[in-house]
Amino acid sequence: MSGVGKGIATSSIGKILQSKNYKVNPIKVDPYLNVDAGTMNPTEHGEVFVLDSGLECDQDLGNYERFMDIDLKPDNYMTSGMVYQYVIEKERNLGYKGKCVEAIPHITGEITRRIQKSAEMSGADISIIEIGGTVGDYQNIMFIEAARTLKLKNPDDVIFVLVSYLPIPSTLGEMKTRPTQNAVRNLNSYGVQPEIIIARGAAPLDERRKEKIAVSCNIAVENVVSAPDVESVYDVPINFEKDNLSGIILKTLKLKKKSEEDMKEWRAFADRVKSSKEEVNIAVIGKYFDTGDFVLSDAYISVIEAAKYSAYSLGKKLKLTWLNSKDLESGDKEVSMLGDFDGVIVPGGFGESGIEGKLKAIKFVRENKIPYLGLCYGMQLAVIEYARNVLGLKDANTTEIDPNSKNPVIDIMFNQKKNMEDGRYGGTMRLGAYKAVLEKDTIARAAYGEDEVWERHRHRYEVNSDYIKKIESAGMIFSGKSPNGTLMEIAELPKSAHPFFLGTQFHPEFKARPLHPHPLFTEFMKVAIARKKK
Ligand code: GLN
């Protein structure tokens, strides 16, 4: 079922296979009809993750990239919408040469074609395909059927892993295996027999239950792997290895061991996560709070992860406090409480709600020299705040909120106007990796230690070029620009004015990795820690 940890299980399987020197290619399959995740509200489906290519996809691809430290391609993600759209267009172009086009075999055939293409293009030894949803759903049946045919054609090359949940009803206090047995029976009815079961649950699986599952589900007892809840998700690959999961997978795939396990760096990182005790207190001002904590952390997962990696790399533990921007709108007391934090982050966002609260917060942190990191919207709002309160353009705004603003310091990008007029929203933002050239003697240039960087984007609005000179003459520095100099990619205040006040038009969080923290997050965190010490 969703939320059971398939994404982390898939990422961790990738990690342990990599650690044995296998090249791995993870593919996420999402059953929904959206052609990509870009049109979905983060409260519905969590964060929209963006690849270098600009594809807007499921947050699990972020987990894959972070755990496996690889850059994924559009082929690594597939939705029902994508598959159906392709098949229907092909049909319209007589691509099926007059045949009657049906879910089976044409949709399933397109699914396996995509999987095989991705596997080949990646040059990987092993592809891991994560099928979203629950066994028994109608929505993912085509994908399971496609996987069955893959196995039929390549019996030695395809294995099935079921990630199952074993509940412990509080009235009983004992773990129940029956839902897992039923899930396997359900899979069997599709013609699929799992070779490995990953048994998720609040507690470890005991031997008796392992055997029960093995016998009733028709699999070897050593192929039932216990995966209890852990304090830190970074321990999951390490725990899998305790149960020799990579050995089991390689054996089942009849692949030879290429090398001994090498997860030294990962283990050191996982240890650091647990040994870092002293906290650095960061506030994140957001708006996707509608459905409680669970969704909240899902909606901003890359930001949270990026901040954690930088904190851990400095031997500190991240303490995040979520502040609802709407709450900051009314009360000055709430705003002045920001002084209690070591740093403040305003992440990306869209639309009007909570904006005045964020602007108030940015003014406060700028004036009180509290470290500030603005991501995308967080950068645009920092520019608006500066224009309003330093340049004195009281009505400065973004045309996203006020299309008739007299001082549109943030304006829609030229080529985006037509998209909006025509109502073309899906996949039309400025998306993916673009190069930025960094200005000498700036915080950004020093943090990166490079003159040029590639970062991932997702926006329609930009700093209005009519205002760049004015803003610069008032003291704000555009320390990163597109190679032709027209697009402002990073805005910062000089160190003489503020210890760390920096915003990026791009999303650095999409490129932060446990073993390679992002330099801008790390620089922000260093200054936050220094403030804490003071
Ligand atoms: N809403 C802003 C834009 O479209 C910022 C987008 C974001 O934060 N990702 O430009």
PDB file of N, CA and C in Angstrom, residues 33-91:
ATOM      1  N   LEU A  33      -3.298   8.964 -14.321  1.00  0.00           N
ATOM      2  CA  LEU A  33      -3.440   9.366 -15.724  1.00  0.00           C
ATOM      3  C   LEU A  33      -2.764  10.693 -16.047  1.00  0.00           C
ATOM      4  N   ASN A  34      -2.256  11.388 -15.037  1.00  0.00           N
ATOM      5  CA  ASN A  34      -1.489  12.601 -15.333  1.00  0.00           C
ATOM      6  C   ASN A  34      -0.289  12.184 -16.186  1.00  0.00           C
ATOM      7  N   VAL A  35       0.005  12.988 -17.195  1.00  0.00           N
ATOM      8  CA  VAL A  35       1.109  12.623 -18.083  1.00  0.00           C
ATOM      9  C   VAL A  35       2.451  12.804 -17.356  1.00  0.00           C
ATOM     10  N   ASP A  36       2.492  13.768 -16.459  1.00  0.00           N
ATOM     11  CA  ASP A  36       3.635  13.868 -15.538  1.00  0.00           C
ATOM     12  C   ASP A  36       3.115  14.426 -14.220  1.00  0.00           C
ATOM     13  N   ALA A  37       3.998  14.604 -13.233  1.00  0.00           N
ATOM     14  CA  ALA A  37       3.534  15.031 -11.910  1.00  0.00           C
ATOM     15  C   ALA A  37       3.395  16.557 -11.805  1.00  0.00           C
ATOM     16  N   GLY A  38       3.771  17.260 -12.877  1.00  0.00           N
ATOM     17  CA  GLY A  38       3.856  18.723 -12.807  1.00  0.00           C
ATOM     18  C   GLY A  38       2.559  19.443 -12.523  1.00  0.00           C
ATOM     19  N   THR A  39       1.433  18.839 -12.875  1.00  0.00           N
ATOM     20  CA  THR A  39       0.162  19.530 -12.688  1.00  0.00           C
ATOM     21  C   THR A  39      -0.497  19.187 -11.350  1.00  0.00           C
ATOM     22  N   MET A  40       0.183  18.365 -10.545  1.00  0.00           N
ATOM     23  CA  MET A  40      -0.446  17.939  -9.292  1.00  0.00           C
ATOM     24  C   MET A  40      -0.063  18.838  -8.124  1.00  0.00           C
ATOM     25  N   ASN A  41      -1.037  19.097  -7.276  1.00  0.00           N
ATOM     26  CA  ASN A  41      -0.802  19.880  -6.076  1.00  0.00           C
ATOM     27  C   ASN A  41       0.059  19.058  -5.097  1.00  0.00           C
ATOM     28  N   PRO A  42       1.101  19.681  -4.529  1.00  0.00           N
ATOM     29  CA  PRO A  42       1.961  18.938  -3.596  1.00  0.00           C
ATOM     30  C   PRO A  42       1.203  18.337  -2.402  1.00  0.00           C
ATOM     31  N   THR A  43       0.061  18.926  -2.035  1.00  0.00           N
ATOM     32  CA  THR A  43      -0.685  18.334  -0.921  1.00  0.00           C
ATOM     33  C   THR A  43      -1.375  17.038  -1.362  1.00  0.00           C
ATOM     34  N   GLU A  44      -1.547  16.874  -2.665  1.00  0.00           N
ATOM     35  CA  GLU A  44      -2.169  15.658  -3.198  1.00  0.00           C
ATOM     36  C   GLU A  44      -1.158  14.534  -3.320  1.00  0.00           C
ATOM     37  N   HIS A  45       0.014  14.899  -3.841  1.00  0.00           N
ATOM     38  CA  HIS A  45       0.918  13.819  -4.243  1.00  0.00           C
ATOM     39  C   HIS A  45       2.353  14.085  -3.810  1.00  0.00           C
ATOM     40  N   GLY A  46       2.552  14.989  -2.876  1.00  0.00           N
ATOM     41  CA  GLY A  46       3.921  15.278  -2.451  1.00  0.00           C
ATOM     42  C   GLY A  46       4.636  16.159  -3.455  1.00  0.00           C
ATOM     43  N   GLU A  47       5.894  16.359  -3.187  1.00  0.00           N
ATOM     44  CA  GLU A  47       6.723  17.247  -4.002  1.00  0.00           C
ATOM     45  C   GLU A  47       6.774  16.812  -5.470  1.00  0.00           C
ATOM     46  N   VAL A  48       6.871  17.813  -6.341  1.00  0.00           N
ATOM     47  CA  VAL A  48       7.155  17.530  -7.746  1.00  0.00           C
ATOM     48  C   VAL A  48       8.669  17.609  -7.906  1.00  0.00           C
ATOM     49  N   PHE A  49       9.284  16.504  -8.257  1.00  0.00           N
ATOM     50  CA  PHE A  49      10.738  16.471  -8.419  1.00  0.00           C
ATOM     51  C   PHE A  49      11.063  16.756  -9.880  1.00  0.00           C
ATOM     52  N   VAL A  50      12.181  17.457 -10.129  1.00  0.00           N
ATOM     53  CA  VAL A  50      12.534  17.834 -11.497  1.00  0.00           C
ATOM     54  C   VAL A  50      13.890  17.235 -11.864  1.00  0.00           C
ATOM     55  N   LEU A  51      13.941  16.586 -13.025  1.00  0.00           N
ATOM     56  CA  LEU A  51      15.199  15.999 -13.504  1.00  0.00           C
ATOM     57  C   LEU A  51      15.986  17.034 -14.321  1.00  0.00           C
ATOM     58  N   ASP A  52      17.244  16.722 -14.629  1.00  0.00           N
ATOM     59  CA  ASP A  52      18.043  17.597 -15.493  1.00  0.00           C
ATOM     60  C   ASP A  52      17.302  17.902 -16.793  1.00  0.00           C
ATOM     61  N   SER A  53      16.654  16.878 -17.338  1.00  0.00           N
ATOM     62  CA  SER A  53      15.952  17.025 -18.615  1.00  0.00           C
ATOM     63  C   SER A  53      14.783  17.991 -18.518  1.00  0.00           C
ATOM     64  N   GLY A  54      14.308  18.250 -17.297  1.00  0.00           N
ATOM     65  CA  GLY A  54      13.143  19.106 -17.104  1.00  0.00           C
ATOM     66  C   GLY A  54      11.872  18.309 -16.848  1.00  0.00           C
ATOM     67  N   LEU A  55      11.950  16.988 -16.898  1.00  0.00           N
ATOM     68  CA  LEU A  55      10.747  16.200 -16.621  1.00  0.00           C
ATOM     69  C   LEU A  55      10.324  16.403 -15.161  1.00  0.00           C
ATOM     70  N   GLU A  56       9.037  16.673 -14.989  1.00  0.00           N
ATOM     71  CA  GLU A  56       8.484  16.843 -13.636  1.00  0.00           C
ATOM     72  C   GLU A  56       7.934  15.496 -13.197  1.00  0.00           C
ATOM     73  N   CYS A  57       8.492  14.964 -12.120  1.00  0.00           N
ATOM     74  CA  CYS A  57       8.126  13.586 -11.798  1.00  0.00           C
ATOM     75  C   CYS A  57       7.871  13.372 -10.312  1.00  0.00           C
ATOM     76  N   ASP A  58       7.621  12.123  -9.991  1.00  0.00           N
ATOM     77  CA  ASP A  58       7.299  11.719  -8.635  1.00  0.00           C
ATOM     78  C   ASP A  58       8.504  11.915  -7.706  1.00  0.00           C
ATOM     79  N   GLN A  59       8.207  12.205  -6.444  1.00  0.00           N
ATOM     80  CA  GLN A  59       9.288  12.443  -5.480  1.00  0.00           C
ATOM     81  C   GLN A  59      10.202  11.234  -5.290  1.00  0.00           C
ATOM     82  N   ASP A  60       9.719  10.038  -5.636  1.00  0.00           N
ATOM     83  CA  ASP A  60      10.577   8.865  -5.497  1.00  0.00           C
ATOM     84  C   ASP A  60      11.827   8.957  -6.364  1.00  0.00           C
ATOM     85  N   LEU A  61      11.719   9.656  -7.498  1.00  0.00           N
ATOM     86  CA  LEU A  61      12.927   9.782  -8.319  1.00  0.00           C
ATOM     87  C   LEU A  61      14.000  10.576  -7.580  1.00  0.00           C
ATOM     88  N   GLY A  62      13.543  11.483  -6.711  1.00  0.00           N
ATOM     89  CA  GLY A  62      14.485  12.196  -5.848  1.00  0.00           C
ATOM     90  C   GLY A  62      15.165  11.236  -4.888  1.00  0.00           C
ATOM     91  N   ASN A  63      14.374  10.326  -4.295  1.00  0.00           N
ATOM     92  CA  ASN A  63      14.973   9.318  -3.408  1.00  0.00           C
ATOM     93  C   ASN A  63      15.994   8.471  -4.157  1.00  0.00           C
ATOM     94  N   TYR A  64      15.644   8.051  -5.358  1.00  0.00           N
ATOM     95  CA  TYR A  64      16.583   7.235  -6.138  1.00  0.00           C
ATOM     96  C   TYR A  64      17.884   8.011  -6.369  1.00  0.00           C
ATOM     97  N   GLU A  65      17.745   9.251  -6.832  1.00  0.00           N
ATOM     98  CA  GLU A  65      18.954  10.029  -7.142  1.00  0.00           C
ATOM     99  C   GLU A  65      19.811  10.224  -5.894  1.00  0.00           C
ATOM    100  N   ARG A  66      19.149  10.465  -4.775  1.00  0.00           N
ATOM    101  CA  ARG A  66      19.901  10.742  -3.545  1.00  0.00           C
ATOM    102  C   ARG A  66      20.588   9.482  -3.016  1.00  0.00           C
ATOM    103  N   PHE A  67      19.857   8.380  -2.962  1.00  0.00           N
ATOM    104  CA  PHE A  67      20.462   7.148  -2.429  1.00  0.00           C
ATOM    105  C   PHE A  67      21.550   6.622  -3.361  1.00  0.00           C
ATOM    106  N   MET A  68      21.280   6.657  -4.656  1.00  0.00           N
ATOM    107  CA  MET A  68      22.216   6.013  -5.588  1.00  0.00           C
ATOM    108  C   MET A  68      23.234   6.991  -6.153  1.00  0.00           C
ATOM    109  N   ASP A  69      23.054   8.271  -5.861  1.00  0.00           N
ATOM    110  CA  ASP A  69      23.968   9.303  -6.345  1.00  0.00           C
ATOM    111  C   ASP A  69      24.122   9.265  -7.867  1.00  0.00           C
ATOM    112  N   ILE A  70      22.984   9.173  -8.566  1.00  0.00           N
ATOM    113  CA  ILE A  70      23.021   9.167 -10.026  1.00  0.00           C
ATOM    114  C   ILE A  70      22.037  10.208 -10.563  1.00  0.00           C
ATOM    115  N   ASP A  71      22.247  10.633 -11.827  1.00  0.00           N
ATOM    116  CA  ASP A  71      21.308  11.561 -12.467  1.00  0.00           C
ATOM    117  C   ASP A  71      20.394  10.761 -13.380  1.00  0.00           C
ATOM    118  N   LEU A  72      19.095  10.862 -13.148  1.00  0.00           N
ATOM    119  CA  LEU A  72      18.159  10.043 -13.905  1.00  0.00           C
ATOM    120  C   LEU A  72      17.688  10.738 -15.177  1.00  0.00           C
ATOM    121  N   LYS A  73      17.176   9.927 -16.093  1.00  0.00           N
ATOM    122  CA  LYS A  73      16.733  10.395 -17.416  1.00  0.00           C
ATOM    123  C   LYS A  73      15.200  10.289 -17.492  1.00  0.00           C
ATOM    124  N   PRO A  74      14.592  10.937 -18.504  1.00  0.00           N
ATOM    125  CA  PRO A  74      13.128  10.829 -18.632  1.00  0.00           C
ATOM    126  C   PRO A  74      12.638   9.383 -18.689  1.00  0.00           C
ATOM    127  N   ASP A  75      13.456   8.498 -19.257  1.00  0.00           N
ATOM    128  CA  ASP A  75      13.084   7.080 -19.348  1.00  0.00           C
ATOM    129  C   ASP A  75      12.893   6.418 -17.994  1.00  0.00           C
ATOM    130  N   ASN A  76      13.378   7.047 -16.935  1.00  0.00           N
ATOM    131  CA  ASN A  76      13.305   6.416 -15.615  1.00  0.00           C
ATOM    132  C   ASN A  76      11.958   6.641 -14.929  1.00  0.00           C
ATOM    133  N   TYR A  77      11.006   7.246 -15.658  1.00  0.00           N
ATOM    134  CA  TYR A  77       9.711   7.547 -15.062  1.00  0.00           C
ATOM    135  C   TYR A  77       8.624   7.295 -16.085  1.00  0.00           C
ATOM    136  N   MET A  78       7.546   6.706 -15.644  1.00  0.00           N
ATOM    137  CA  MET A  78       6.460   6.378 -16.556  1.00  0.00           C
ATOM    138  C   MET A  78       5.143   6.496 -15.822  1.00  0.00           C
ATOM    139  N   THR A  79       4.137   7.090 -16.479  1.00  0.00           N
ATOM    140  CA  THR A  79       2.796   7.120 -15.881  1.00  0.00           C
ATOM    141  C   THR A  79       1.829   6.468 -16.874  1.00  0.00           C
ATOM    142  N   SER A  80       0.657   6.080 -16.365  1.00  0.00           N
ATOM    143  CA  SER A  80      -0.353   5.556 -17.290  1.00  0.00           C
ATOM    144  C   SER A  80      -0.663   6.601 -18.346  1.00  0.00           C
ATOM    145  N   GLY A  81      -0.756   7.860 -17.918  1.00  0.00           N
ATOM    146  CA  GLY A  81      -1.078   8.948 -18.847  1.00  0.00           C
ATOM    147  C   GLY A  81      -0.087   9.027 -19.996  1.00  0.00           C
ATOM    148  N   MET A  82       1.189   8.907 -19.663  1.00  0.00           N
ATOM    149  CA  MET A  82       2.261   8.968 -20.657  1.00  0.00           C
ATOM    150  C   MET A  82       2.113   7.839 -21.680  1.00  0.00           C
ATOM    151  N   VAL A  83       1.843   6.648 -21.146  1.00  0.00           N
ATOM    152  CA  VAL A  83       1.757   5.460 -21.995  1.00  0.00           C
ATOM    153  C   VAL A  83       0.527   5.551 -22.905  1.00  0.00           C
ATOM    154  N   TYR A  84      -0.624   5.900 -22.307  1.00  0.00           N
ATOM    155  CA  TYR A  84      -1.854   5.985 -23.102  1.00  0.00           C
ATOM    156  C   TYR A  84      -1.747   7.086 -24.146  1.00  0.00           C
ATOM    157  N   GLN A  85      -1.191   8.230 -23.757  1.00  0.00           N
ATOM    158  CA  GLN A  85      -1.058   9.333 -24.703  1.00  0.00           C
ATOM    159  C   GLN A  85      -0.243   8.890 -25.920  1.00  0.00           C
ATOM    160  N   TYR A  86       0.852   8.201 -25.648  1.00  0.00           N
ATOM    161  CA  TYR A  86       1.735   7.747 -26.722  1.00  0.00           C
ATOM    162  C   TYR A  86       1.012   6.759 -27.640  1.00  0.00           C
ATOM    163  N   VAL A  87       0.319   5.794 -27.016  1.00  0.00           N
ATOM    164  CA  VAL A  87      -0.356   4.754 -27.805  1.00  0.00           C
ATOM    165  C   VAL A  87      -1.475   5.379 -28.649  1.00  0.00           C
ATOM    166  N   ILE A  88      -2.234   6.308 -28.059  1.00  0.00           N
ATOM    167  CA  ILE A  88      -3.348   6.910 -28.790  1.00  0.00           C
ATOM    168  C   ILE A  88      -2.825   7.756 -29.964  1.00  0.00           C
ATOM    169  N   GLU A  89      -1.738   8.504 -29.706  1.00  0.00           N
ATOM    170  CA  GLU A  89      -1.170   9.302 -30.806  1.00  0.00           C
ATOM    171  C   GLU A  89      -0.656   8.406 -31.927  1.00  0.00           C
ATOM    172  N   LYS A  90      -0.032   7.317 -31.521  1.00  0.00           N
ATOM    173  CA  LYS A  90       0.489   6.371 -32.514  1.00  0.00           C
ATOM    174  C   LYS A  90      -0.660   5.791 -33.336  1.00  0.00           C
ATOM    175  N   GLU A  91      -1.747   5.487 -32.652  1.00  0.00           N
ATOM    176  CA  GLU A  91      -2.922   4.942 -33.352  1.00  0.00           C
ATOM    177  C   GLU A  91      -3.453   5.964 -34.363  1.00  0.00           C
TER     178      GLU A  91
END
